[in-house]
Short mmCIF file of C-alpha atoms in Angstrom, two decimals:
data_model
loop_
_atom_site.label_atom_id
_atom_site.label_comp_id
_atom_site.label_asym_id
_atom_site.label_seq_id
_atom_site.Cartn_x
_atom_site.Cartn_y
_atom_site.Cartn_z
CA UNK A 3 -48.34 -21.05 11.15
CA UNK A 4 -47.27 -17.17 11.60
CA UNK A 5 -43.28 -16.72 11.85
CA UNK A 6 -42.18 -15.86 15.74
CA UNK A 7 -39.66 -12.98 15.05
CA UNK A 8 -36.61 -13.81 17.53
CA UNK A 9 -34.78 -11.50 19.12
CA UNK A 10 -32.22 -10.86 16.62
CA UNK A 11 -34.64 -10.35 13.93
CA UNK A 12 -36.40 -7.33 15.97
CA UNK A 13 -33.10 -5.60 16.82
CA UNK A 14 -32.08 -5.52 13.04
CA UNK A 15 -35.37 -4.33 12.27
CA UNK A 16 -35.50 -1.63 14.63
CA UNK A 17 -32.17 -1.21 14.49
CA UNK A 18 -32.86 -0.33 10.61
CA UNK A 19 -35.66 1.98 11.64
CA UNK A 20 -33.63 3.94 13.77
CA UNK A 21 -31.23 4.23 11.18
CA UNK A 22 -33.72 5.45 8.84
CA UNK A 23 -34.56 7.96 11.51
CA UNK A 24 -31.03 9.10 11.61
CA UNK A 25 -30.82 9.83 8.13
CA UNK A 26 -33.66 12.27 8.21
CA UNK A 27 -32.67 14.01 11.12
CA UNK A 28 -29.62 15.13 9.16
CA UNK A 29 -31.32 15.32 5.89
CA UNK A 30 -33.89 18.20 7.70
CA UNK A 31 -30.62 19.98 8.19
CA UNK A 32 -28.42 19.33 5.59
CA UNK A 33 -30.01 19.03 2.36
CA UNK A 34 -27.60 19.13 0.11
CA UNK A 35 -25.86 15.97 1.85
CA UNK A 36 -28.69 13.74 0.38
CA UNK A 37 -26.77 11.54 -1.92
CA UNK A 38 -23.98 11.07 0.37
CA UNK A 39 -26.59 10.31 3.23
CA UNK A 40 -28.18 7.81 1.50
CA UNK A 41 -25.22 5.66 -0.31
CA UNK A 42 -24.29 3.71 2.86
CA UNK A 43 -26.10 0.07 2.83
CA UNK A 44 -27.50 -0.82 6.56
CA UNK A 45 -25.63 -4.14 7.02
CA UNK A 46 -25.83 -5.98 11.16
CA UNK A 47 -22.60 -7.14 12.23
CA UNK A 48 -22.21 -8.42 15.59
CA UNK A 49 -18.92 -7.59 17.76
CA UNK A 50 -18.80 -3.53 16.84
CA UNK A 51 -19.42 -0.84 19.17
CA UNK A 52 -19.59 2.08 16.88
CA UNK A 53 -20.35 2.48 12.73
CA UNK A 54 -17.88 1.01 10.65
CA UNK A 55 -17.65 1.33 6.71
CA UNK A 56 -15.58 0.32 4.05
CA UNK A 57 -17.42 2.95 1.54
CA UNK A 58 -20.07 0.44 0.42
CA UNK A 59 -21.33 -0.75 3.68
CA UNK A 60 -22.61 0.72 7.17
CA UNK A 61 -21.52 -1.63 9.66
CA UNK A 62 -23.04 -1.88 12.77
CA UNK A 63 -24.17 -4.12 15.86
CA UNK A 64 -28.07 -3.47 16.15
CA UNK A 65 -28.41 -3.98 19.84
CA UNK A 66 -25.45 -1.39 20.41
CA UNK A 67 -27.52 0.72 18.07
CA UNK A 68 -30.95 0.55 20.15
CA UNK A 69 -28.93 0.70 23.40
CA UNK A 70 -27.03 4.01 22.28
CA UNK A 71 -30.30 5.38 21.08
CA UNK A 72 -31.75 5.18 24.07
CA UNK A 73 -29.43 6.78 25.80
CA UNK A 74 -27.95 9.12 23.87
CA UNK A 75 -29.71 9.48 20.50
CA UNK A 76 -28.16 13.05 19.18
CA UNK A 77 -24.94 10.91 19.31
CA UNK A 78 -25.98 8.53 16.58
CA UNK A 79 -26.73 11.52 14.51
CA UNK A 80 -23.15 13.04 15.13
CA UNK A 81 -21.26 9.85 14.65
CA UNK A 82 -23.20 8.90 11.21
CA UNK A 83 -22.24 12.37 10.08
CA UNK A 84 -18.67 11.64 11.02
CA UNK A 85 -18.80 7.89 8.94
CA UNK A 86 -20.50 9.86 5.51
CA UNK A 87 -17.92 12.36 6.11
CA UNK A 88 -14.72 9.80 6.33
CA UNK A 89 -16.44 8.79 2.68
CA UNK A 90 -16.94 12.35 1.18
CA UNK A 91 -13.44 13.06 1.78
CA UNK A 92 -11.87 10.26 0.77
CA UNK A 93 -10.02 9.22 4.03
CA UNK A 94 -10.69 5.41 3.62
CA UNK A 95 -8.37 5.51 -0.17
CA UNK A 96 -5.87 8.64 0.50
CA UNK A 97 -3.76 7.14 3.59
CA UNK A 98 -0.84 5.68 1.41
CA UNK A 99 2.13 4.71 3.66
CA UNK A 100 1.66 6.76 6.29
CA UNK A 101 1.71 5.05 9.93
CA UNK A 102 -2.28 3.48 10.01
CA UNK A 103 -2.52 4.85 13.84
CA UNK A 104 -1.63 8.34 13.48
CA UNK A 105 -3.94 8.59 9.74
CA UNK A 106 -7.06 7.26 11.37
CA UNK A 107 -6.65 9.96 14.38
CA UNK A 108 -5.81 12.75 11.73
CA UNK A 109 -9.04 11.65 9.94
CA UNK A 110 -11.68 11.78 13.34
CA UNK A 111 -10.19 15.04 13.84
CA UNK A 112 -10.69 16.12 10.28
CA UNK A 113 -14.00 14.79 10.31
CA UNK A 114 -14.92 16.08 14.07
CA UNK A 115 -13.63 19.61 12.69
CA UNK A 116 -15.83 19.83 10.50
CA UNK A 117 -18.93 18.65 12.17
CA UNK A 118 -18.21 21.47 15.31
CA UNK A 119 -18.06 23.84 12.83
CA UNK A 120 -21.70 23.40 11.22
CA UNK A 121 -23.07 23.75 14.77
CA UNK A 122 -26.48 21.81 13.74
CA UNK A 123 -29.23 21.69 15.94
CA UNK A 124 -29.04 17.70 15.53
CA UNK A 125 -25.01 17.04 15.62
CA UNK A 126 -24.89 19.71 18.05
CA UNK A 127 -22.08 19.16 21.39
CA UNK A 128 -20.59 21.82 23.83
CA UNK A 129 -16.46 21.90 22.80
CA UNK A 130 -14.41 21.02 25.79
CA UNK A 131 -10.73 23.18 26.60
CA UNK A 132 -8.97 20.40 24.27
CA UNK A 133 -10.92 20.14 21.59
CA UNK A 134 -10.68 24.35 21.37
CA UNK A 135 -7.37 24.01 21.76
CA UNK A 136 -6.65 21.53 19.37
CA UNK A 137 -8.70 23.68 16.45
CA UNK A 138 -6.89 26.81 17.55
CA UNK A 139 -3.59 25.16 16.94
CA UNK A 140 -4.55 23.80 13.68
CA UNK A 141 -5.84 26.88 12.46
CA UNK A 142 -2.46 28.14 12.58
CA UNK A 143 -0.72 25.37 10.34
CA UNK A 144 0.18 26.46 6.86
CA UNK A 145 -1.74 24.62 3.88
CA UNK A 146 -5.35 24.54 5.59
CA UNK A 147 -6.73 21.61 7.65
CA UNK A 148 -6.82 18.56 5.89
CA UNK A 149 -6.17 15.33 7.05
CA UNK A 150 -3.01 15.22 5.94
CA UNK A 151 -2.01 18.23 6.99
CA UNK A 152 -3.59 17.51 10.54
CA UNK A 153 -1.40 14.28 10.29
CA UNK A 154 2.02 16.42 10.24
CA UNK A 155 0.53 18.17 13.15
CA UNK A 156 0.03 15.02 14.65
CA UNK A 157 3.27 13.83 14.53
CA UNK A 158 5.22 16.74 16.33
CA UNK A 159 2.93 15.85 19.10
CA UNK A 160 4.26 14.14 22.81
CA UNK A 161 3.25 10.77 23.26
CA UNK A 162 0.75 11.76 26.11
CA UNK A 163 -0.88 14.51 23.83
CA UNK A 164 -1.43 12.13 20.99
CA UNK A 165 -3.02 9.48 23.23
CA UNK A 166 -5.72 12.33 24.21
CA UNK A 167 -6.30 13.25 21.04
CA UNK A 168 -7.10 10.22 19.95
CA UNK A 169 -9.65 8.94 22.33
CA UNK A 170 -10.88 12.76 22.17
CA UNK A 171 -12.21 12.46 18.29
CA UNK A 172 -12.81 8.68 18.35
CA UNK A 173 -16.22 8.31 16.77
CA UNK A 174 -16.09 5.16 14.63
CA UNK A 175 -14.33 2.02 13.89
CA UNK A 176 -11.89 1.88 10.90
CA UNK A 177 -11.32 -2.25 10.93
CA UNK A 178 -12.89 -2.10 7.25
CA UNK A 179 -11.04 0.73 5.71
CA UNK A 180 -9.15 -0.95 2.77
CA UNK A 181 -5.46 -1.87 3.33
CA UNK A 182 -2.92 -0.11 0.58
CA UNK A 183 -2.69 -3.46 -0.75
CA UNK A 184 -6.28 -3.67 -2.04
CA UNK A 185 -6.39 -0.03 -3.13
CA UNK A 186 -6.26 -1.29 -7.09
CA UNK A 187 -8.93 -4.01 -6.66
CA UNK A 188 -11.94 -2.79 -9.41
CA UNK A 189 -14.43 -2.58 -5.76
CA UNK A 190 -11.73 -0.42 -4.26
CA UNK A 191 -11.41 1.99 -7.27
CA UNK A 192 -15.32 2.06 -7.84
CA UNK A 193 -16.28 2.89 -4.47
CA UNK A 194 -13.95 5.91 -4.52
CA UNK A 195 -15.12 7.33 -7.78
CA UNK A 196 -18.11 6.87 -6.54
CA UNK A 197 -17.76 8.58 -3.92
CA UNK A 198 -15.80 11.32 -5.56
CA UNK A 199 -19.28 11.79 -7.36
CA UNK A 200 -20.89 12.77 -4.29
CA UNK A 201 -18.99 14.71 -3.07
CA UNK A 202 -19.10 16.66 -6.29
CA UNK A 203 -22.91 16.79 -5.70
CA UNK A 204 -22.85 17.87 -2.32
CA UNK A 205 -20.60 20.51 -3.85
CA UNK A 206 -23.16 22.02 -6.56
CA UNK A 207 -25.85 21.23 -4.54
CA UNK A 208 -24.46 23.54 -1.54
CA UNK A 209 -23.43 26.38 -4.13
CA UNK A 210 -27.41 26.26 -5.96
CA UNK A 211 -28.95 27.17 -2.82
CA UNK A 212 -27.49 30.56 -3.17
CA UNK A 213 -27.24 31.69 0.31
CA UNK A 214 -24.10 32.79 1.64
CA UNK A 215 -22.54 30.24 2.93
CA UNK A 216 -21.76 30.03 7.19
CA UNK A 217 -18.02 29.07 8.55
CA UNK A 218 -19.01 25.84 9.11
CA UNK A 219 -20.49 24.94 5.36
CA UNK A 220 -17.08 26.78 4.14
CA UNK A 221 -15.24 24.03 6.42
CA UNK A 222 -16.98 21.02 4.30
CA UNK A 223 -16.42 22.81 1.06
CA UNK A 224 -12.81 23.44 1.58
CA UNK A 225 -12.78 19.60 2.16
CA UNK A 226 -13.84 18.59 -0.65
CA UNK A 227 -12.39 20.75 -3.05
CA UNK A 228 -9.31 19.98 -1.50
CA UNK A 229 -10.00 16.40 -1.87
CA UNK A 230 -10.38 17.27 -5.55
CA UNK A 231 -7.00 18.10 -6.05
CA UNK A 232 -5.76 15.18 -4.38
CA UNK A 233 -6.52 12.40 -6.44
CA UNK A 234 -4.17 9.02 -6.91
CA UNK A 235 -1.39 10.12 -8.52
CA UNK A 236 -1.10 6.54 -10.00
CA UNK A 237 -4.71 7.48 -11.46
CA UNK A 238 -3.41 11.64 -12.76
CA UNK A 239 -0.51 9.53 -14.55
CA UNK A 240 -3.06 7.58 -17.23
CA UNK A 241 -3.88 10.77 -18.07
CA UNK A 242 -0.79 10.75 -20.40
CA UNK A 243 -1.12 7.72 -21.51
CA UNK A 244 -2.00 7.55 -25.67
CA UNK A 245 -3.92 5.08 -27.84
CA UNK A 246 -1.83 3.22 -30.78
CA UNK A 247 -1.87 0.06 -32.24
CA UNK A 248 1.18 -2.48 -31.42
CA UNK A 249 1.98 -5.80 -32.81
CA UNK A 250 0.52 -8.13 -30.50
CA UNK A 251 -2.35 -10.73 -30.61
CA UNK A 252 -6.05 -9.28 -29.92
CA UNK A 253 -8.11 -11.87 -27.62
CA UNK A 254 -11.00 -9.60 -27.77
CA UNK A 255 -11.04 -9.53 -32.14
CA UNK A 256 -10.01 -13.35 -31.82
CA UNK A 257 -12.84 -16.25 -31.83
CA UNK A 258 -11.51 -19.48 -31.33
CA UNK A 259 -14.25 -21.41 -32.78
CA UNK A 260 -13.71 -20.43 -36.33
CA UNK A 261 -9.95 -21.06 -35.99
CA UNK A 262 -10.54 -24.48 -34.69
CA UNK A 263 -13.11 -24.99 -37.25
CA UNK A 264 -10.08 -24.40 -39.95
CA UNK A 265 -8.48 -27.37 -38.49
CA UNK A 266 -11.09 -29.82 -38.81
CA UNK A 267 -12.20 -28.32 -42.32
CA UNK A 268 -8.61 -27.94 -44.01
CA UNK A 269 -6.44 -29.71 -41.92
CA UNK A 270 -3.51 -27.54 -40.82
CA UNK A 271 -5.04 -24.39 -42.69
CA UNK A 272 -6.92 -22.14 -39.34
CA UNK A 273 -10.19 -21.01 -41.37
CA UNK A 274 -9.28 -16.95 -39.54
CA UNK A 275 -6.09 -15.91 -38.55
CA UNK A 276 -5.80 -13.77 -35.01
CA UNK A 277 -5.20 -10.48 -35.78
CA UNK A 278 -1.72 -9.03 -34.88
CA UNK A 279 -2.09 -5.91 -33.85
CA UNK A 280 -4.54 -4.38 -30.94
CA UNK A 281 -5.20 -0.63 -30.13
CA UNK A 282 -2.93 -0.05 -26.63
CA UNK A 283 -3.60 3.07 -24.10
CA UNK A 284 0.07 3.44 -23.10
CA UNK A 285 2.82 5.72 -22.64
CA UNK A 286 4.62 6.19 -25.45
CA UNK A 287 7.23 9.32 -24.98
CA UNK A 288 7.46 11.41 -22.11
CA UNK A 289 9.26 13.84 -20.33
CA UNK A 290 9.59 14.62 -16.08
CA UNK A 291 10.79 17.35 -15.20
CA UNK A 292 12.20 17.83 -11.55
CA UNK A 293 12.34 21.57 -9.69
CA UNK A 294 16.19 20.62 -8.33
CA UNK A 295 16.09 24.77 -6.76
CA UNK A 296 17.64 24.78 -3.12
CA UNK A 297 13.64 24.64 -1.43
CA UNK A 298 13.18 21.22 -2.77
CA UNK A 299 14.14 18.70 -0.50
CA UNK A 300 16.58 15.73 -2.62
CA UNK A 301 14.11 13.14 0.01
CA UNK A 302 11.00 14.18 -1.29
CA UNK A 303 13.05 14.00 -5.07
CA UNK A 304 13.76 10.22 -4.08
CA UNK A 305 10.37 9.35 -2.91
CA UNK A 306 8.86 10.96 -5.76
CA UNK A 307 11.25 9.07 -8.02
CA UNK A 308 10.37 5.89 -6.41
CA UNK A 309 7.07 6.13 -6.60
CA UNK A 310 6.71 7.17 -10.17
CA UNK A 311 8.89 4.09 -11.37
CA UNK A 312 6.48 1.82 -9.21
CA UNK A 313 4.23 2.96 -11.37
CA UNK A 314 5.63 2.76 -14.38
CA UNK A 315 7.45 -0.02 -13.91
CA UNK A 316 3.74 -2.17 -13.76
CA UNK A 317 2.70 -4.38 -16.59
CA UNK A 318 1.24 -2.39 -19.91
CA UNK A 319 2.68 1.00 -18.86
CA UNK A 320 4.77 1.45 -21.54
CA UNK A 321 5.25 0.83 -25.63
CA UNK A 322 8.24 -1.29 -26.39
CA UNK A 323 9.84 1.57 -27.89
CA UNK A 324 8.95 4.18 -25.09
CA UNK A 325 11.57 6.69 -23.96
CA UNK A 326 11.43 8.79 -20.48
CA UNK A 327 13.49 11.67 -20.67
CA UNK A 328 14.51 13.17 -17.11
CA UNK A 329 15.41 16.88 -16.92
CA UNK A 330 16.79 18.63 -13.85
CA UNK A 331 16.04 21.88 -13.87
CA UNK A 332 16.39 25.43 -11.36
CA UNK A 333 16.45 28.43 -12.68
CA UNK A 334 18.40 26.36 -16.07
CA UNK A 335 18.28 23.22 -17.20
CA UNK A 336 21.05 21.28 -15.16
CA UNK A 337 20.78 18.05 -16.45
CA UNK A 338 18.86 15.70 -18.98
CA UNK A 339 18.62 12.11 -18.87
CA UNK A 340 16.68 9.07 -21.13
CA UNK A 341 15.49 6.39 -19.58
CA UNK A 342 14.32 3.49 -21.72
CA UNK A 343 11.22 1.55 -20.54
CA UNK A 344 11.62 -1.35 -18.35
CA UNK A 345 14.12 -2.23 -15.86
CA UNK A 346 16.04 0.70 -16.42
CA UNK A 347 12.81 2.45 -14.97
CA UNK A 348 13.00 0.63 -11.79
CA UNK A 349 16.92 1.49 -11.42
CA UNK A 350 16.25 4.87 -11.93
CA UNK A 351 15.73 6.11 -8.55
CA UNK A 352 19.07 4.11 -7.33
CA UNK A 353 21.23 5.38 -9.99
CA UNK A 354 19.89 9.57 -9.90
CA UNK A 355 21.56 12.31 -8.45
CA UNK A 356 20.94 15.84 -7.89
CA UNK A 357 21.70 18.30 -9.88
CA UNK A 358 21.44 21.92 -8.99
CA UNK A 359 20.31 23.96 -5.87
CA UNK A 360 19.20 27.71 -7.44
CA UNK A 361 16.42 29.58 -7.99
CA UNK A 362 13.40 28.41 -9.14
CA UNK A 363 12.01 29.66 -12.53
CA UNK A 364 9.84 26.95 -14.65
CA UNK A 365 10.11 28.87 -18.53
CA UNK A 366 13.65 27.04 -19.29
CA UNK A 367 12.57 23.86 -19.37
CA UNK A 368 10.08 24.50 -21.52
CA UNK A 369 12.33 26.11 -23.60
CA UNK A 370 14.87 23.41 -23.83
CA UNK A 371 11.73 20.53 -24.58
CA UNK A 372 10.86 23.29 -27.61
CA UNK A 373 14.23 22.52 -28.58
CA UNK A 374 14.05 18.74 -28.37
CA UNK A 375 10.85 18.99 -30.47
CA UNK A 376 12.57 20.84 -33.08
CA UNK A 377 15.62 18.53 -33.13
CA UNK A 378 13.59 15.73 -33.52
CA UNK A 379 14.94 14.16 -30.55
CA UNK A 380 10.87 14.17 -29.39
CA UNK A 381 8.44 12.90 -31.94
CA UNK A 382 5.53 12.11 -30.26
CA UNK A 383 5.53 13.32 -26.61
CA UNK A 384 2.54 12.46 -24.62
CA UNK A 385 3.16 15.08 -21.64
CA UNK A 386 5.59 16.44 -19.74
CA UNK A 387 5.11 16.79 -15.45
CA UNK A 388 6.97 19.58 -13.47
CA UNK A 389 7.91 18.04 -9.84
CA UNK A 390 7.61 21.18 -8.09
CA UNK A 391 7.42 22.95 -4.23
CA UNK A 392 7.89 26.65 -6.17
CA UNK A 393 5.94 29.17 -7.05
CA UNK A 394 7.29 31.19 -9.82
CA UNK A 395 6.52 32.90 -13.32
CA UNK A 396 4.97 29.90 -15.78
CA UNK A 397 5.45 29.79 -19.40
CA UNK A 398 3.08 32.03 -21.14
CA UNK A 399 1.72 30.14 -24.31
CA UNK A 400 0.54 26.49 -24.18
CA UNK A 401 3.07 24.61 -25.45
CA UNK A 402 0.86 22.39 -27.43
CA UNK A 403 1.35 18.97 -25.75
CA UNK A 404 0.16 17.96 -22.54
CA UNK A 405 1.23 19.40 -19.26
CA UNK A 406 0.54 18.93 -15.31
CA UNK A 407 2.18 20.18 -12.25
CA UNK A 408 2.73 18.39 -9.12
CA UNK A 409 2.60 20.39 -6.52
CA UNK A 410 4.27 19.56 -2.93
CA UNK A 411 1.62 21.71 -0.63
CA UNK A 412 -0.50 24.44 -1.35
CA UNK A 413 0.01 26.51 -4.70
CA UNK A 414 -2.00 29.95 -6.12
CA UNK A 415 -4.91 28.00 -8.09
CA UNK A 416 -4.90 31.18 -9.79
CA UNK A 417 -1.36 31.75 -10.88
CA UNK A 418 -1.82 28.09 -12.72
CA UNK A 419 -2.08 28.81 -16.58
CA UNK A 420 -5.80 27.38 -17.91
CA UNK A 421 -4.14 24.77 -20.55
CA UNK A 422 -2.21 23.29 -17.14
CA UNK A 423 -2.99 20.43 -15.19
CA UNK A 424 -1.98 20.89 -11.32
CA UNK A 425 -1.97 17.68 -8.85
CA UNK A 426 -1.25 18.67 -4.94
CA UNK A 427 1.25 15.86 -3.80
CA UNK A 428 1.42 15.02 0.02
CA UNK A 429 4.13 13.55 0.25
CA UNK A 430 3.16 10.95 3.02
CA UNK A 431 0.95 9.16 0.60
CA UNK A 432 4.41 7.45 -0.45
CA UNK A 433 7.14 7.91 2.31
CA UNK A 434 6.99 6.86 5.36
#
């Protein structure tokens, strides 16, 4: 007897076909979008009335789908755009503690943005007076027009303003975004790398076509690379994290079977004994160094305090024997301080104080570490970070161990020495 499809079953079909419509659409106009395009699963879900993601999965109700494509099709082009584009730029893992309400609003308009400015034939809309107005006014904000920098805008907005703005650039539903507390979950962290991927693709595969690029493509691309520089700083810290063995039991070298066996053989005799030592990725020694100079706000000091000792504070950060050594520094070192792993991490933030409130030059530091080195107070440093909002001369050799800034807005990518690493902080991502 043939199968009588019911009326749910035809909606998610179609509702897939239009989908798959959809895709090409965009794909005829935006080519080198064709990974990102295609990494969103089709997945039914009953109750929505727009896409919804949480990076794996595209949400959607299929009879709002065929009911909206009926309509209005060119809108289910615009608003898949705006999903992918939530995705490519990270929006869904990048919101840290900043207020939900005002992050998802900074994102549609980041992602709207964007979208306007390709002007495609299918994604196409005429801009009302507020949404020029709203691009003007952002185009006039220092450190481009990222989300997070859209969010600061946000927030020196009236009540009445905000509320317009937000169900102006309302495109999709952001129920599924993960919450901060799942951001560490293995899913969580793949999806973003995965992601991260993409985006990288849609990158190289924009810059091969070797056309010169419109203002609209030079919107997306400053997305992304921006995006770039903003990874998880919890994920920039492992960088400086080093591999040595420690005395500790080795489950993975261990089998229990021929231990056991030892018993039953010899009695009280284990046939193997567990190994007591295992190779460790930790952090070992390691120096911060904080830009104290009067531009740096002792707040943003604080927050960045807390949030490092968070991190470092969580289980298999640190060698038993590690040592954090704190330097305050201006235009001259103005204070140094050791900090021995464990709780004396997680006081750390309670028990510093400022020290400073000059210039800002980032060579004596460097200097006085050279020192440490040659004093032997610094045997085996794993890497030293500069907390920094300045822009000044930097050292002019490598200084042969590890090295990142973290840098509190925009900074000259160029003035950045090669051997450097450089992290833009936004300081929302960890204070509310």
């Amino acid at each position: 007897m043939a199968h009588i499809q019911t009326q749910s079953e035809w909606e998610a079909e179609m509702a897939q076909k239009i989908f798959t419509f959809i895709r090409h659409e965009l794909y005829l106009e935006l080519r080198y979008l064709e990974p990102a395009l295609l990494a969103l699963a089709f997945c039914p879900a009953d109750g929505l009335s727009a896409f919804a993601t949480d990076g794996r999965y595209l949400r959607v109700s299929p009879g709002w789908m065929i009911t909206v494509f009926q309509k209005n099709a060119p809108f289910l082009d615009r608003a898949y755009l705006h999903t992918v584009f939530h995705c490519l730029f990270r929006h869904l893992w990048i919101g840290g503690k900043r207020d939900v309400r005002s992050w998802h609003v900074a994102c549609d308009i980041a992602a709207e943005r964007v979208i306007d400015a390709l002007d495609k034939g299918c994604t196409r809309r005429i801009l009302n007076l507020l949404r020029r107005d709203t691009y003007a006014s952002l185009s006039r904000e220092e450190g481009g027009i990222s989300a997070a920098v859209i969010y600061r805008w946000l927030k020196r907005q009236d009540k009445e303003r905000f509320r317009l703005l937000e169900a102006e650039f309302y495109t999709d539903d952001h129920r599924y975004w993960p919450k901060e507390e799942d951001m560490q979950k293995p899913s969580c962290i793949q999806a973003r790398q995965e992601w991260e991927q993409k985006a990288n693709q849609a990158s190289l595969l924009q810059s091969q076509r070797g056309t010169e690029q419109k203002a609209g493509e030079e919107a997306f691309a400053a997305q992304v690379r921006a995006k770039k520089a903003r990874r998880s700083y919890a994920d920039f810290l492992r960088k400086f994290a080093v591999l040595r063995e420690e005395a500790r039991l080795d489950p993975d070298e261990f089998d229990l079977g021929y231990y056991s066996y030892g018993f039953l053989l010899y009695g009280r005799m284990p046939l193997i004994e567990p190994l007591e030592t295992k190779e460790s990725l930790k952090i070992r020694e390691f120096v911060i160094v904080i830009d104290t100079s009067y531009s740096t706000s002792g707040e943003l000091v604080e927050g960045f305090l807390k949030e490092t000792a968070a991190i470092l504070s969580r289980k298999n950060s640190f060698f038993e024997s590690c040592l954090i050594r704190i330097i305050q520094c201006d235009d001259q070192v103005r204070m140094d301080q050791t900090v021995e792993a464990g709780e004396a991490v997680k006081r750390l933030p309670d028990s510093f104080r400022i020290a400073g409130g000059g210039g800002t030059d980032f060579r004596p530091a460097f200097s006085y570490v050279e020192k440490l080195q040659k004093a032997g107070e610094l045997k085996h440093l794993g890497g030293l970070l500069y907390f920094t909002d300045g822009k000044v001369i930097y050292p002019a050799k490598n200084p042969g161990y590890k090295t990142a800034f973290l840098f509190l807005g925009d900074y000259e990518e160029d003035a950045v020495p090669p051997w450097a690493m450089r992290l833009r902080l936004e300081p929302e991502e960890w204070m509310k």
